[in-house]
Amino acid sequence: MKKLNKIYTAFEDYFSGGMLFIGLTLVFINVIMRYFFNKPQSLLDEFSVYFVIWGTMAGLSVALRNDHHIKVDMLYNYLPLPVKRYVSIFANGLGLAFAIFFAVYGMELVQNYITYGQRSTDSQFPLWIVNLIMPASGVMLGIRFCEKLYHLLKDNGRSWLKARRGEQRGDSVHL
């Protein structure tokens, strides 16, 4: 299981980073084309947006995995550790419900684009391909929320509590 997690983690990192890199490279190339050759390319603009959005949407699960997502923890920080566990279970369960909603309705959106054959204005690229990132990122988020819930629920939360107590003492424990 650890090897599969390692492979999936590498996939998340390289996929999201690669998409962002390609998108930003396309932006750079178009800037060069516009300012040095006076020939901006609308296709580069269009596809750079697609790649940056794909990288960002795929990066949501990376942020969740590394606890770098936005969260309001003012009240949470003052709760006793056992209560924090229950709040975390609720929050991650709610996050999983959102991820499922996002994946299901993202797939419905993709299906609509396929059915109606909508294409982008400039390049006539099929928009269902562009929007595939919605269900894909929903699934990726769902996997990470399931992983967090697993760590919260396994062995009745003892290992989660132990890790959190270690963090409070200053040990570097990360689930």
mmCIF file of C-alpha atoms in Angstrom, residues 5 10 44-45 57 86 92 118 142 150:
data_model
loop_
_atom_site.group_PDB
_atom_site.id
_atom_site.type_symbol
_atom_site.label_atom_id
_atom_site.label_comp_id
_atom_site.label_asym_id
_atom_site.label_seq_id
_atom_site.Cartn_x
_atom_site.Cartn_y
_atom_site.Cartn_z
ATOM 1 C CA ASN A 5 0.696 5.760 -2.253
ATOM 2 C CA ALA A 10 4.500 11.230 -7.555
ATOM 3 C CA LEU A 44 -1.131 29.936 -27.157
ATOM 4 C CA ASP A 45 -3.323 32.172 -25.002
ATOM 5 C CA MET A 57 -7.174 21.904 -10.228
ATOM 6 C CA TYR A 86 -14.180 14.598 15.846
ATOM 7 C CA ASN A 92 -13.012 15.577 6.096
ATOM 8 C CA GLN A 118 -19.248 22.209 -28.016
ATOM 9 C CA GLY A 142 -11.783 12.228 -2.823
ATOM 10 C CA TYR A 150 -8.526 6.575 7.268
#
